[in-house]
XYZ file of C-alpha atoms in Angstrom:
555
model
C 93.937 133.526 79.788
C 90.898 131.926 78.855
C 88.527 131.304 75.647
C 86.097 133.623 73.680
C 82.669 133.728 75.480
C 79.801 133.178 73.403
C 77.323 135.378 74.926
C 74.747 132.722 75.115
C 77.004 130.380 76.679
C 76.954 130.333 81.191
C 79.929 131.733 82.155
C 82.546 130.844 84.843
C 84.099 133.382 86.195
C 86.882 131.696 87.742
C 87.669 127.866 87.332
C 90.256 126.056 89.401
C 91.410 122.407 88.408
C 93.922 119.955 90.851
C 94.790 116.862 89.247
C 95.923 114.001 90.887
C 98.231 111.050 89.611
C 98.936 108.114 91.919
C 101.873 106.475 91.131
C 104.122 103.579 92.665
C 107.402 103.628 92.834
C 110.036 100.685 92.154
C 112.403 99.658 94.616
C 116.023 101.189 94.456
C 117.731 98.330 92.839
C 120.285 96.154 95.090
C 123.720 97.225 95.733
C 123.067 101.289 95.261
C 123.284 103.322 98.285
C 120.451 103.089 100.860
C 118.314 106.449 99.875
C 114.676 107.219 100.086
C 113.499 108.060 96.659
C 113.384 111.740 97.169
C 116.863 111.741 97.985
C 117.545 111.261 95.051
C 115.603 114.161 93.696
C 117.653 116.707 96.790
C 120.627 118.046 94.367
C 118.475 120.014 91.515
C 120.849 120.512 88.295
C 120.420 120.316 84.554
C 118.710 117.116 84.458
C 116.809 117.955 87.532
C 114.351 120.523 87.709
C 112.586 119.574 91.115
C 113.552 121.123 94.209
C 112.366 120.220 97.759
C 109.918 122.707 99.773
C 110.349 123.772 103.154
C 106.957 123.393 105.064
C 104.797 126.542 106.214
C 106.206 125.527 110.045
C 109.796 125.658 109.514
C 109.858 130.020 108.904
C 110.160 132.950 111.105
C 107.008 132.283 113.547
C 106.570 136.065 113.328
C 105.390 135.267 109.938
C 103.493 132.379 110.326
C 99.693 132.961 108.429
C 96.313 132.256 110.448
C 95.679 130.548 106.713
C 98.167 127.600 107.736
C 96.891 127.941 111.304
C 93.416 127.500 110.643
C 94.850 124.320 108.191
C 96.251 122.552 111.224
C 93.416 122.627 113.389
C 90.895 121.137 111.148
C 92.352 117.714 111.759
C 92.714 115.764 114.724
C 95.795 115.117 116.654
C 97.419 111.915 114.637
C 96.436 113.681 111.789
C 98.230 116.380 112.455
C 101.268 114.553 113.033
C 101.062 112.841 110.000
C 100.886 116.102 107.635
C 102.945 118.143 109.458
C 105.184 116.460 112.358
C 105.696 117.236 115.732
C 107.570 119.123 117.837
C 109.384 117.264 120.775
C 110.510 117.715 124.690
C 109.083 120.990 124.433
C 111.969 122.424 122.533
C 111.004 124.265 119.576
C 114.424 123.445 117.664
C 114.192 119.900 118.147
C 111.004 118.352 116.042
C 109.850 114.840 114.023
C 109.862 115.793 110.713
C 106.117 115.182 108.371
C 105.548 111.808 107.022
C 105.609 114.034 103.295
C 108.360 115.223 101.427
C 106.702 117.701 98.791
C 109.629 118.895 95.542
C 107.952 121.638 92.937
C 109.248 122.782 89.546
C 108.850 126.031 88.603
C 109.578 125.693 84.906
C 106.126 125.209 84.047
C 104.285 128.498 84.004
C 101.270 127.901 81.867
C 99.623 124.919 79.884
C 97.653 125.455 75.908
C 94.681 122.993 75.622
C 93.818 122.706 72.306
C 90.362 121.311 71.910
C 89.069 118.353 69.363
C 86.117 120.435 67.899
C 86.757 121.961 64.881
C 86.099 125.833 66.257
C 87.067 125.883 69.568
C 89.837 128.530 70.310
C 93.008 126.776 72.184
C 93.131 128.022 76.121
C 95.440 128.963 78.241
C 95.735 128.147 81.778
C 97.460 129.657 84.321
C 99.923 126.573 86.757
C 99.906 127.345 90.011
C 101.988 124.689 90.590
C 103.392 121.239 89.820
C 104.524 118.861 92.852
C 105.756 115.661 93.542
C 104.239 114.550 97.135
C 106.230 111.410 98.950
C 105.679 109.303 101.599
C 108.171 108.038 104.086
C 108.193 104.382 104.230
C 105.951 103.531 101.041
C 107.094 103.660 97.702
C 104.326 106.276 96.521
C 104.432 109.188 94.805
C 101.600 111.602 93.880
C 102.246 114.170 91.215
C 99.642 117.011 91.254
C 99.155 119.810 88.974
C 96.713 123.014 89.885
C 95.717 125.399 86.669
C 93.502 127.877 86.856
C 91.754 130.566 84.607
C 88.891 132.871 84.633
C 85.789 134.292 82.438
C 85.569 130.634 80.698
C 82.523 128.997 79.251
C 80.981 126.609 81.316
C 81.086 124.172 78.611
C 84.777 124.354 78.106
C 85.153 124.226 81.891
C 83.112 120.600 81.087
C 85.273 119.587 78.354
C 88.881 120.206 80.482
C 87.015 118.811 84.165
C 86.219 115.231 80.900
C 89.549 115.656 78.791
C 92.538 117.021 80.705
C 93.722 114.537 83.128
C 94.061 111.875 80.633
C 97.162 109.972 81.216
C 96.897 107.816 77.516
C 94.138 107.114 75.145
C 91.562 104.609 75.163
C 90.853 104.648 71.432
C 91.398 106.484 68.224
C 88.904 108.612 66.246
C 89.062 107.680 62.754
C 90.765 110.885 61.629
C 93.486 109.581 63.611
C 92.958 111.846 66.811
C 93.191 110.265 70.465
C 89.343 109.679 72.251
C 88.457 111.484 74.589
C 91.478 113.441 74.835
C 92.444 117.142 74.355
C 93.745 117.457 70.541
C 96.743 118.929 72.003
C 98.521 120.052 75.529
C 101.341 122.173 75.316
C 103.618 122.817 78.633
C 104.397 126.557 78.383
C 107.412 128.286 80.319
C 106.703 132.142 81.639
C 107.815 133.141 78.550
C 105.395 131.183 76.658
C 108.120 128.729 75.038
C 106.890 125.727 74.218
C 108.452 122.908 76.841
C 106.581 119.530 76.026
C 103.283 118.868 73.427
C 101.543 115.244 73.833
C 101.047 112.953 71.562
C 98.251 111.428 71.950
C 98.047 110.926 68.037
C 100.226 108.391 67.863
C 98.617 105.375 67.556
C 101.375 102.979 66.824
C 103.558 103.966 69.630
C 101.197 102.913 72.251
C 100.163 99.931 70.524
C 103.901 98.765 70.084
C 104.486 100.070 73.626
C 101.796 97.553 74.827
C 102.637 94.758 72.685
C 106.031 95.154 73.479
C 105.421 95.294 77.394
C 102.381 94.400 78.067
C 101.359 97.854 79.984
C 100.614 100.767 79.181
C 102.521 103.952 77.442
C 102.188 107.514 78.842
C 101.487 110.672 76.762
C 104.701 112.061 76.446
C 104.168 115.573 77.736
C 103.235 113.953 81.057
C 106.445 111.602 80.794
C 107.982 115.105 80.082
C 106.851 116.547 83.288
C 107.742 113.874 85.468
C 111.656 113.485 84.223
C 113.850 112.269 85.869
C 111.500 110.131 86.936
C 110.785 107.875 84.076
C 108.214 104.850 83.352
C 109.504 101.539 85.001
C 109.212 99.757 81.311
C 110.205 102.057 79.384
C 114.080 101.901 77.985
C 114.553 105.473 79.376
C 117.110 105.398 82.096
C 116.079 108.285 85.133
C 116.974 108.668 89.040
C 113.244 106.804 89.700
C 111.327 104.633 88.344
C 107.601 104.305 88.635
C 104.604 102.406 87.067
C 100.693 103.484 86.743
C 98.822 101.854 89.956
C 95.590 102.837 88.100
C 94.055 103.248 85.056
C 93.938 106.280 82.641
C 91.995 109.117 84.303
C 93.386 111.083 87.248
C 91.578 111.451 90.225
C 90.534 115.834 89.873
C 89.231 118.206 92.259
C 87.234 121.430 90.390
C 86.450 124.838 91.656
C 83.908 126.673 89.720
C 82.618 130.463 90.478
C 79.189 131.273 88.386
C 76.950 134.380 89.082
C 74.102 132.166 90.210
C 74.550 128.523 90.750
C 71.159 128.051 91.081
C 70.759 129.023 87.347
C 72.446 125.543 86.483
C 70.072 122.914 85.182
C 70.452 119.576 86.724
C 72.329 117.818 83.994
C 74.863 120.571 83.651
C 75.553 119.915 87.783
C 75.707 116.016 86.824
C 78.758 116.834 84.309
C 80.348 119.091 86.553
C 80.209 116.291 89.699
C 80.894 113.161 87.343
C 83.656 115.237 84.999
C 81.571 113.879 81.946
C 81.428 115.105 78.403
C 79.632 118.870 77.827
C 76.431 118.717 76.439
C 73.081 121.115 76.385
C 71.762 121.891 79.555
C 68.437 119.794 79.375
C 70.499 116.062 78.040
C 71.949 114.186 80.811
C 74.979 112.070 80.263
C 73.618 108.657 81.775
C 70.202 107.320 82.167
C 67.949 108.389 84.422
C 67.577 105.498 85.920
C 71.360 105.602 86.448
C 71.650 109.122 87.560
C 67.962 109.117 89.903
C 70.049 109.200 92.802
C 72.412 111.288 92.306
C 71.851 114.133 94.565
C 71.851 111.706 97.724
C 74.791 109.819 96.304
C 77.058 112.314 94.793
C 76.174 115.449 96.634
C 76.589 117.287 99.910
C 74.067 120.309 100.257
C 74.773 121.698 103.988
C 75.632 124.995 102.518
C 73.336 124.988 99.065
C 69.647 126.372 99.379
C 69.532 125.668 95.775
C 66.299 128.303 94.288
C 65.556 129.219 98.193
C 67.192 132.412 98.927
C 68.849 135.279 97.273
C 72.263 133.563 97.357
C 71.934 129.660 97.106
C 75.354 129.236 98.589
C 78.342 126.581 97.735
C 77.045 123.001 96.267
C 79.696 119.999 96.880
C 79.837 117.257 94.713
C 81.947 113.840 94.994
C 82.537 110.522 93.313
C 85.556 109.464 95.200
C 87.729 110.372 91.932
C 86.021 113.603 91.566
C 85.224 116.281 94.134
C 83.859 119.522 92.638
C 82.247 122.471 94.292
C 80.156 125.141 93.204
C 80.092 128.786 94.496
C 78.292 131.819 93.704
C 80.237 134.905 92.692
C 79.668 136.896 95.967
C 82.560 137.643 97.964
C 81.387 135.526 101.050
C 83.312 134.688 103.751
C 83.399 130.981 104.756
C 82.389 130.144 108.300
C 83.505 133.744 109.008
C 87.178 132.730 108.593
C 88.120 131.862 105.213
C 87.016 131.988 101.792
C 85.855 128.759 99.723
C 88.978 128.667 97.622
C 91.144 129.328 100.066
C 89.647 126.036 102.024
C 89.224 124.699 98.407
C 93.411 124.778 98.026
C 94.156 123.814 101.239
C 91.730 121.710 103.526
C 89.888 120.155 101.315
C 92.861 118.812 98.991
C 94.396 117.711 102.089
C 90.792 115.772 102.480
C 91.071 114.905 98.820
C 94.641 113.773 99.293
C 95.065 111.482 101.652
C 92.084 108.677 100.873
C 93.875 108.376 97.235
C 96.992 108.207 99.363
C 95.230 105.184 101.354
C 93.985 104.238 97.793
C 97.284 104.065 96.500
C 99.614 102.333 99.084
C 96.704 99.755 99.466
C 96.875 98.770 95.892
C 100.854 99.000 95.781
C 100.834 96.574 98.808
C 98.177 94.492 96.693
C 100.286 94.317 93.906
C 103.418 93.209 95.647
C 101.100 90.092 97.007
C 100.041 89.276 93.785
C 103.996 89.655 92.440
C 105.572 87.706 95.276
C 102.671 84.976 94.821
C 102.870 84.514 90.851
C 106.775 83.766 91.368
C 106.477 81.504 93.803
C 107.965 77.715 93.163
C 106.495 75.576 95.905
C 109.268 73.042 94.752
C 112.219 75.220 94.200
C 113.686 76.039 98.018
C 115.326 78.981 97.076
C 111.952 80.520 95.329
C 110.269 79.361 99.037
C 112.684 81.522 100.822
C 112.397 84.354 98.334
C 108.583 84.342 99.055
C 108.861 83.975 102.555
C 111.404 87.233 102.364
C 109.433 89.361 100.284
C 106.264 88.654 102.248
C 107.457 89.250 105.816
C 108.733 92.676 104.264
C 105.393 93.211 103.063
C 103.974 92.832 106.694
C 106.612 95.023 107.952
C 105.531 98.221 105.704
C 101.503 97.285 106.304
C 102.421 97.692 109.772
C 104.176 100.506 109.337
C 100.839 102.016 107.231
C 98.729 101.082 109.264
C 99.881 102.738 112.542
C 101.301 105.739 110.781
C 99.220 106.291 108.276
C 95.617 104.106 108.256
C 92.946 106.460 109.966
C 88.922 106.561 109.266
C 88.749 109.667 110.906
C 91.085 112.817 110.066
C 88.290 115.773 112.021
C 85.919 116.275 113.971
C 85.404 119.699 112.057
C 81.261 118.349 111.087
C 82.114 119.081 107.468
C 85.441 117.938 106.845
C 84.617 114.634 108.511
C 81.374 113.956 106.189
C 83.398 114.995 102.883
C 86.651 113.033 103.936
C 84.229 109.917 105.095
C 82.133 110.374 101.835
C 85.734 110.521 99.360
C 87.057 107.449 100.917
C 83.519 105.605 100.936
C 83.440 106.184 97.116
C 86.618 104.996 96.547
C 86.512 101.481 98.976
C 89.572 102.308 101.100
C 87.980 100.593 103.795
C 86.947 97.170 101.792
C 90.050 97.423 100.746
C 92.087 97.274 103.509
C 90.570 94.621 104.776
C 91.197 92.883 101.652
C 94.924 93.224 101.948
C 94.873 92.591 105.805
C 93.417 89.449 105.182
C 95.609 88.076 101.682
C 98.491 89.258 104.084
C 97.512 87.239 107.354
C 96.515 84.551 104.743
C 100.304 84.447 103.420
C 101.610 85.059 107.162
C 99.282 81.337 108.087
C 101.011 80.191 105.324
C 104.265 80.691 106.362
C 103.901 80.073 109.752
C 101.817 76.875 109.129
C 105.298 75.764 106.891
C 107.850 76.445 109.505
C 105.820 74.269 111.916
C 105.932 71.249 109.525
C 109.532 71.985 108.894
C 110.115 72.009 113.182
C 107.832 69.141 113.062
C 109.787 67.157 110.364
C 112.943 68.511 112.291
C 111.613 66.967 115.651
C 110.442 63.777 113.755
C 113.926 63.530 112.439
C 115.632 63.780 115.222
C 113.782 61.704 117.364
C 114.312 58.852 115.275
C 117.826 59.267 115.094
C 117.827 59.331 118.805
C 116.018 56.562 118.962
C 118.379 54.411 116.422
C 120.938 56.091 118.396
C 120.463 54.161 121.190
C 121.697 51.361 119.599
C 125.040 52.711 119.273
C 124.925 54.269 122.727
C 124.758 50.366 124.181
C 126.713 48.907 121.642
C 129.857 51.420 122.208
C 129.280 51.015 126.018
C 131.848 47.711 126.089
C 134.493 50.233 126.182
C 133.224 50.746 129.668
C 132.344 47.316 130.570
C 135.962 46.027 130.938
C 135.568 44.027 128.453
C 138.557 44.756 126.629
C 141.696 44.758 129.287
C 142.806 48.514 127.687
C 143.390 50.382 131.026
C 146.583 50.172 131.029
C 147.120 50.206 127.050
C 148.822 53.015 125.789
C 147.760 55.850 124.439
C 147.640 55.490 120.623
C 146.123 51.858 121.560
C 143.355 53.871 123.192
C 142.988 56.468 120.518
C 142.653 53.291 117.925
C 140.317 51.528 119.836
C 137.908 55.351 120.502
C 138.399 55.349 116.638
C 137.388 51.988 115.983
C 133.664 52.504 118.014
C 133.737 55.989 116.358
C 134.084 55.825 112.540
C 131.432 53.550 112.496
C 129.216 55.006 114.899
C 129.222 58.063 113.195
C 128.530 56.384 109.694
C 125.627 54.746 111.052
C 124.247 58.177 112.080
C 124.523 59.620 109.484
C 122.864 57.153 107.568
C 120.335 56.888 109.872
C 119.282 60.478 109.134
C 119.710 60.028 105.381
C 117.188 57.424 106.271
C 115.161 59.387 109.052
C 111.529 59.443 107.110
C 111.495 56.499 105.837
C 112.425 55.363 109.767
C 109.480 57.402 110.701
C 107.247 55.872 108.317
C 108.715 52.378 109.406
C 108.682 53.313 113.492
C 104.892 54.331 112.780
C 103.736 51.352 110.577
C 105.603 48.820 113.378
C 103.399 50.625 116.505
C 100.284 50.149 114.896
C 98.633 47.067 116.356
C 95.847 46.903 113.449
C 99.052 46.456 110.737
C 99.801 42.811 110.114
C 103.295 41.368 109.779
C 103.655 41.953 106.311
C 103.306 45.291 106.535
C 105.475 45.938 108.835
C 108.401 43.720 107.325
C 106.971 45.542 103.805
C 107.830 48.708 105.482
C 111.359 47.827 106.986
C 111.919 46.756 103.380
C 111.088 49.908 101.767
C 113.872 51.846 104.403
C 116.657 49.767 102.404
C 115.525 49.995 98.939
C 116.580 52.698 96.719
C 115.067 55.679 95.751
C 114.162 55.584 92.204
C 112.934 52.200 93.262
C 110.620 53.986 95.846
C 109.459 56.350 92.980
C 108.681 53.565 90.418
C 105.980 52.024 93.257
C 102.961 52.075 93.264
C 101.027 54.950 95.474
């Protein structure tokens, strides 16, 4: 399950890796059925491997574990609600379902890393699982993948925390190899058949595939693993299509068991906490300068006596895209209740999860902003109403975040507050909220600020019609006036005489709103006692003269 030891090399006795991949979904094109994207994923079959899980609270209470019970009271009441519903009018059969819809395959029983340096024997991990986590109401979805092994070196527990979770490479070695990434990864079934093997090798398909689209192309044994969803510009056709709302590493969470942490020199932590490249013990992988603060930073010590002590306890180390701890090999009981990997699994990649969640539908809702803005044709109506559309759906779903999902706070457990408040500090959720709150009530301004001129123009319109209107009003008032001995006409003399004040009352109307601005302009220019004559006959002029000869003048 897990390399050849060189004696001199620290060992891990058992290492735990969760990878998680952000990803945002594309809308359901127009005219399809109205689903949720996981709908689509409900009816497993050949092209289909995912299948929806039932959560912990939907089983025989009887069997319900203190594990899952323990899990729900760590986080505070909204919270709660959020993860795992609610149950209402004190019925248990009748409940609000969780925000998440989770689907698992279980094809994937192992993964083979196969290592860049010339010696290095390939390992084999164990999968715990591989799930696809959605979100009602925000086109999200997080893929994460848990592997495990034990008895590894701790510098190939380095080199898969810095190479694994690769999602393409950023350069190629000159023998042709990816950088940074594994030399191979090879999906394995329980059987150990060989499912999917990247390609990170191939140079020329992810330059084509950039020059072609202008994004970037996945390894393919991650495109494997995600089918049917498939990459939004990619030819591929799938049930879902998604697009990378991030760059090329995936956010990781590492659990590493040694005999005695406190044997670990400080540059060896450093790797473990940032995820960078193995090295000896004494070389760090920055500066010092860079790295002199890294312990206040990076690290939370409230259970690590480091040296003091004959246990120095669990070390907890966070970047906002990596959160690693560090245990001892004891069997020790966390806070009396639970052991560190079972909190490790559960609470803390809840507290992992949902800031990259935040993280995620933030930048999605960014990126629609930025979309609905670069398409926009301030001249062309029909792009103005497309805008206007696209942005008051925006506000709709950043409304529907931010009272369903948006919290600072998810505990008031000491611990899981400072490590949920220290991932999401790392990662900006919080500047970046605000940053969308405000480009969205900067849009909303916008479009307010253009329906009032277009109710202003409206009103301006229509009170000079009005006002011209009058005209008519007194002129057509000689049918009243007796003027015209018509009483006792008859009818169709009537009807020709109503028709005779009404063609061309209407005519004039209408031309006078063909000619309503220019009105305006003229109405204004004649009430303004510091205009001379001439510019007011000027601007009674320029109502009557054509349009092209309007554009020809001179501003």
């Amino acid at each position: 399950m897990a390399s050849i030891v060189n004696p001199s090399d620290k060992v891990v006795r058992h290492f735990r890796q969760i990878l998680l991949w952000p990803l945002q979904l594309m809308p359901i094109r127009e005219g399809a059925p109205i689903q949720k994207h996981w709908e689509r994923l409900q009816t497993p079959d050949a092209d289909n491997p995912w299948c929806e899980l039932a959560d912990e609270f939907t089983g025989d209470p009887n069997l319900f574990q203190e594990r899952h019970y323990s899990e729900f009271v760590t986080f505070l009441p909204f919270v709660q609600r959020f993860l795992y519903g609610e149950g209402k009018g004190g019925s248990p059969d009748i409940v609000q379902e969780s925000s998440i819809r989770v689907f698992r395959r279980n094809d994937v029983a192992r993964v083979r890393i196969t290592y860049p340096d010339p010696h290095g024997t390939p390992v084999t991990f164990e999968v715990a699982h591989v799930d696809l986590y959605f979100f009602y109401d925000i086109d999200i979805v997080i893929l994460t993948i848990e592997v495990y092994a034990d008895e590894l070196s701790l510098i190939r527990a380095q080199d898969t925390l810095f190479r694994f979770g690769r999602v393409y490479p950023t350069y190629w070695e000159p023998e042709g190899r990816g950088g940074h990434c594994p030399k191979y990864v090879e999906w394995l079934s329980a059987d150990d058949k060989v499912l999917a093997v990247s390609d990170y090798e191939k140079r020329e398909k992810y330059l084509s595939f950039v020059c072609r689209y202008r994004a970037p192309c996945i390894a393919s044994h991650w495109e494997w693993l995600l089918e049917p969803l498939v990459l939004h510009h990619s030819g591929k056709k799938g049930l879902i299509r998604y697009r990378q709302i991030e760059y090329h590493l995936m956010p990781l969470m590492a659990y590493l068991i040694v005999d005695n942490p406190a044997s670990l020199s400080r540059a060896e932590f450093v790797r473990l906490g940032l995820a960078a490249s193995p090295g000896t013990p004494e070389s760090l992988p920055y500066s010092e300068h860079h790295l002199k603060d890294f312990e206040e930073r990076y690290c939370y010590d409230r259970y690590w006596s480091g040296q003091d002590g004959d246990r120095p306890g669990t070390r907890f180390m966070c970047t906002g895209r990596v959160f690693t701890m560090v245990g001892d090999r004891s069997p020790r009981i966390f806070v009396d209740r639970k052991t560190d990997l079972e909190q490790f699994r559960h609470e803390y990649f809840l507290l992992f999860l949902i800031p990259h969640f935040h993280r995620a539908a933030l930048l999605m809702l960014q990126d629609r902003l930025v979309d609905a803005t670069n398409r926009l044709d301030v001249g062309n109506l029909e792009s103005v109403r497309q805008f206007r559309r696209v942005i008051r759906q925006t506000l709709g779903v950043f409304l529907r975040f931010t009272h369903r999902y948006w919290f600072q706070e998810v505990s008031d457990h000491t611990q899981a507050k400072d490590l949920f408040r220290m991932i999401s500090e790392h990662l900006g959720t919080a500047r970046l909220y605000t940053e969308v709150r405000t480009a969205i009530e900067d849009m909303s301004q916008y479009l307010d600020s253009d329906a009032l001129r277009r109710q202003g123009e409206t009103m301006v319109r229509l009170t000079v019609v009005t006002t011209f209107g009058l005209i008519g009003v007194m002129a057509t008032g000689v049918l009243g006036m007796n003027l015209f001995a018509a009483a006792e006409s008859s009818i169709l003399t009537k009807i020709v005489y109503f028709l005779l004040v009404l063609i061309p009352s209407t005519a004039i109307i209408i031309y006078t709103v063909l000619k309503s601005r220019r009105l305006s302009d003229f109405l204004e220019i004649l009430a303004d006692e510091r205009r001379s004559s001439r510019d007011k006959l000027e601007a009674f002029a320029n109502v009557w003269k054509m349009r092209h000869d309007q554009d020809r003048a001179p501003q």
